[in-house]
C-alpha cells in the first residue's frame, strides 16, 4: 500500500518537478501572507507587518532549498544542477574549455591506447590451456657464452623428451617456408610457415577452427603430406570456403592434404605464419637426429607442482651427458635454459612498450597539471563570486563540489574524445606494427573502457583538488576585501601555480631527453654502414621447389641462366645472387669450421662464423670490396666445391698477422676448402657489429633451393621490379617471388622499431613542450595582470622599463629553471631505463642533454617574453586607473 | 523556549502527525497550532517545518491537497494517510514509553 504510494510520489517527483517547485513557492508565499495578516491584525502597519513577517520567516531561498532537499531524487537533482551550472560556466569561456578538453583528450587518449596495447601484449595470459605451466626451453651454448638462450637441436630435444621427469609433454617447432602454387588465375606465392610436432596443439589445448589437427601418424617421414592453413590464408586464397578441408594444395610442387584451418587469432611462432606442416615429415630423419644444429623451438608443459628450475636442471644434465658422449662435436650445448612462454614471445617488445607507457603517463600528468593550472587561474578570477556565494550561505562543501564538477566535466569530455582518439591510435598501431608480437590480441574491450573511466575520475579529482587548494583557507571577509582592490595579493595562489609549472617543465625535460636519446640512436642506426651499396639496389627472394629442381645441376643452370638474362636488361648495372639474408635483413645462420693449417683445437672447443653463399658476381654487384685475392672462378660447379671466401672480420679474428689466402677450411663436410679471397665486412642487422663470415660458391653447393637476387642500377631501381619478375615468370611461371624490396626498405624494415619508438616519444615530448609553454605564458600573463597597479606605481616612481621587464621575465623563468634542474636529475634515471634501446648513444649523452636544456630555456624565454614586454610597456596612469 | 534546532527531528515529525490527526491543515495552521497547544513553548520555524512536511509527504505518511483556505486563498492542506495514522499510533506508543521511562529516571530519589 504505502510502497505503491511512495512509488507514485517518486514518479511524480521525477516527472513533474517543475510543477512541484511552483507549488512550493506558492505554499511559502501563503505562509508569509498569513503571517503578515496576523501582524496587521496585531496592529502593525502594512509595511511594518511585512518586514516583521519576512524577518521571522528567515531566508526564503534557504527554506525553499531545504524543503526541496527532502524531495525524492534530491541528490540527483543537485548533481544535475551542478552539471548545468558547470556547463554554463564552461560555455561562457569556450576558449578555455576547448583547450582544457583537447589537452585532456590527448593525455587520456594516448594513455588508453598504450594501456590497451600493453595489456593485450604483456599482461593478458596466452590463450592456451593453463598457460602458466608452459615453458619455452632453450639450450645454453658451449661456445663462449654468447648464446645463453639458443634454439634446440632436434636430436637433443628427442633425448630431453625421452628422459625427462619434470614435464608432462614437450613439443618442437621450426620455421620454414613453402611455394604455394596458384590455381587458375592465382599467382604462386612464397609463404612463411612453421613445422610442428603433432603434439603441439593438444599440449597448448587448441583445436583447429575447422577440420582436425595433426595426429602421430601424420608426423612421420613416410606419412601422406598434410597441412593446416591459417585463417588469413584460408580467407584470402581460398575465399573462406569450408570445402577446402580434405582437398589438396601444391606446396613446393607437391600435393598436401588440407586437414584443417586454425582460428584467426592463432599465430605461432609469430604473426607471419600462413600454414603449418608436421615436423617429421618436413625434416629428414637425419635432421631430426642432429645434436649440434640449433634450429628448433621447444615448448614444454611442466608437471603440476614441479619447479621449473629443477625440471630444467634435469634437462641440463641430459644435455651435458650427450655432450660428453660426443667430444668431437664442439657445438653440442652444455646446458638447458628456460623462460616463461609469454616472455619468450614478447621479450623484446616489453621495454619499449613500458617506456612508451611511462611517457604517456608523463603526458597525462602534464595535461592534468595544465588543466589544474587553468582552473587555478579561473578560480582566481572568480574569487569575488565565490566570496559572495559563501557570504550568502553557500556551503563550502557545495562550492568544492561545483569545483570538482567543473573539472569532472572537462575530464569526461576529454575522456570521451580521448577514447575515440585511443581507438584510432590502436587501430593504426595494429595495422602499422605487424612485427609486434601478439598484435592480433590487441583489442579495445570493457576493461579498457573501465580504464578510461578510471582515468577520467583520476584526472578530474587531481585537477579539481589541486586547483581547489587555492580556494581553501581564505577567510570570506579577507577574500571580499582582497578582491575589492587588485593589489598584488594571492601570493599563495601564484606560488601554487609556479610549483605546478615547475613540475610540468620537469616532466617535459624528461620526455624531451628520452626522445632526444632515441632519435640520436635511430639516426646512428640509419647511418650505420652496412658494408655494401644501399642506394638503387633492389633485392627479391626466389625459391626453387624441390620437386621440379631436384638436381643441383638443374638449380645451377636456372640461377646462371636467370642471372645472365637479368644482367642483359637495359638499366641493370650489375646483378648477383646470395643464398639468404642480404646485409641488414637478419641473421643468416652460422657453421663451425677448422683451419687445416692451424694446430688442432683442444677437445670441446669450436669456432664458428656466419655462413652464406654467393655467385661469383655478387660482391661486385652489391658493392662489397674484394680486399684480397679474387672471387670464385668457373671451376666451382655442382659436385666440385673447393673454394671459399671469408670476410675481413674473419681474418681479424682467426688469421691475425697471417696470410689467409691459400689456407684451407674444413667445414660443410668438406676436408679442405681453399680461401681464395677476402671481402669487406657487412652487417646482418644495422645495430650489430660485423661478424666473421664465410661465403660458399652458390653454384657448387648441392642444397641451395632459394636465393636472393640483388640488382643494382644507376637510376630508380624500383622501375626494374616488374621487368625482372616478368623475366622470372618466363623461366618458370610457377615460381613465386617474395620480399621485393630496395636495400633502403630492407634497412627501414629492420629499424622500424627504433624509428617508431623515437617518433612516438618525440611526439609526446612535443605535446608536453607546447603545454609547458602555454602554462608558462598563462601564468606570467596572469601575474602581470595581477600586478598591473603595482607595476604602474613602480614605473610612476621611476623604475626603468628594462628593470621591470627583467624582473617579470625572471619571475616566469624561475619555475622553468627549477623544473629544468629537476627534469635533468630525473632524466638521469630515465635514461638508464632506456639504455637497452639505445644504439651507439650513451644514456648520458651530453649533446642531447645540452640541446634539450638549451631548447627548453629558449622556449621558456619566448613564452615569458610577451607578458614581460607587456608589463614594461604599461602606462602608469592607465595602470593606476584600472581599478 | 525551544529553538527549532532543539526539536529533535523525529519529535517534530510526531508533532506534525499528531496535529494533523483531527483534520487536514495547511503549514501555517500547523505551526500556529503547535505553538498554541504547547503554550507558546514550541515555536516551529519555517526552516524546519516545510522540509519536515515535504519529507513526510515524500515518505507517504501525509498527503497534500490544494483547497481554499479560510481567507479564500488557495492553500496546500496536508492530511494523514492511512499509513500515516498507523505510524502516528506506533510513534505515540513509542513516545509514551520513552517519556514514561525518562520520567522514572528523573523522579528517582
Coordinates of N, CA and C in Angstrom, one line a residue, chain A residues 505-517 762 765 769 820 823-824 827 845-860:
Chain A
X505 N 57.4 21.5 -16.3 CA 58.6 21.6 -17.0 C 59.6 20.5 -16.8
X506 N 59.6 20.0 -15.5 CA 60.5 18.9 -15.2 C 60.1 17.6 -16.0
X507 N 58.8 17.3 -16.0 CA 58.4 16.1 -16.8 C 58.7 16.3 -18.3
X508 N 58.5 17.5 -18.8 CA 58.8 17.8 -20.2 C 60.2 17.5 -20.5
X509 N 61.1 18.0 -19.6 CA 62.5 17.8 -19.8 C 62.8 16.3 -19.9
X510 N 62.2 15.5 -19.0 CA 62.5 14.0 -19.0 C 62.0 13.5 -20.4
X511 N 60.8 13.9 -20.8 CA 60.3 13.3 -22.1 C 61.2 13.8 -23.3
X512 N 61.7 15.1 -23.2 CA 62.5 15.6 -24.3 C 63.8 14.8 -24.4
X513 N 64.4 14.5 -23.2 CA 65.7 13.9 -23.2 C 65.5 12.4 -23.7
X514 N 64.4 11.8 -23.2 CA 64.2 10.4 -23.7 C 64.0 10.4 -25.3
X515 N 63.3 11.3 -25.8 CA 63.1 11.4 -27.2 C 64.4 11.7 -27.9
X516 N 65.1 12.6 -27.3 CA 66.4 13.0 -28.0 C 67.3 11.8 -28.1
X517 N 67.4 11.1 -27.0 CA 68.3 9.9 -27.0 C 67.9 8.9 -28.0
X762 N 59.0 11.4 -29.4 CA 59.2 12.8 -29.9 C 57.9 13.5 -29.9
X765 N 56.9 14.3 -26.4 CA 57.7 15.4 -25.9 C 57.2 16.7 -26.5
X769 N 56.0 20.0 -24.5 CA 56.7 21.2 -24.6 C 55.7 22.3 -24.9
X820 N 63.7 22.7 -14.9 CA 64.8 22.2 -15.7 C 65.8 21.3 -14.9
X823 N 64.1 18.2 -13.8 CA 64.0 17.4 -15.0 C 65.3 16.7 -15.4
X824 N 66.4 17.5 -15.4 CA 67.7 16.9 -15.7 C 68.0 15.8 -14.7
X827 N 66.0 12.8 -15.5 CA 66.4 12.2 -16.7 C 67.6 11.2 -16.5
X845 N 74.2 11.1 -22.8 CA 74.8 11.8 -24.0 C 74.8 13.3 -23.7
X846 N 76.0 14.0 -23.6 CA 76.0 15.4 -23.3 C 75.3 16.3 -24.3
X847 N 75.4 15.9 -25.6 CA 74.8 16.8 -26.6 C 73.3 16.8 -26.5
X848 N 72.7 15.6 -26.2 CA 71.3 15.6 -26.1 C 70.9 16.4 -24.9
X849 N 71.5 16.1 -23.7 CA 71.2 16.9 -22.5 C 71.3 18.4 -22.7
X850 N 72.4 18.8 -23.4 CA 72.7 20.2 -23.6 C 71.6 20.8 -24.5
X851 N 71.3 20.1 -25.6 CA 70.4 20.6 -26.6 C 69.0 20.7 -26.0
X852 N 68.6 19.7 -25.1 CA 67.3 19.8 -24.5 C 67.2 21.0 -23.6
X853 N 68.3 21.2 -22.8 CA 68.3 22.3 -21.8 C 68.2 23.6 -22.6
X854 N 69.0 23.7 -23.6 CA 69.0 25.0 -24.4 C 67.6 25.2 -25.0
X855 N 67.1 24.2 -25.6 CA 65.8 24.3 -26.3 C 64.7 24.7 -25.3
X856 N 64.7 24.1 -24.1 CA 63.7 24.4 -23.1 C 63.8 25.8 -22.6
X857 N 65.1 26.3 -22.4 CA 65.2 27.7 -21.9 C 64.8 28.6 -23.0
X858 N 65.1 28.3 -24.3 CA 64.7 29.2 -25.4 C 63.1 29.3 -25.4
X859 N 62.5 28.1 -25.3 CA 61.0 28.1 -25.4 C 60.4 28.9 -24.2
X860 N 61.0 28.6 -23.0 CA 60.5 29.3 -21.8 C 60.7 30.8 -22.0

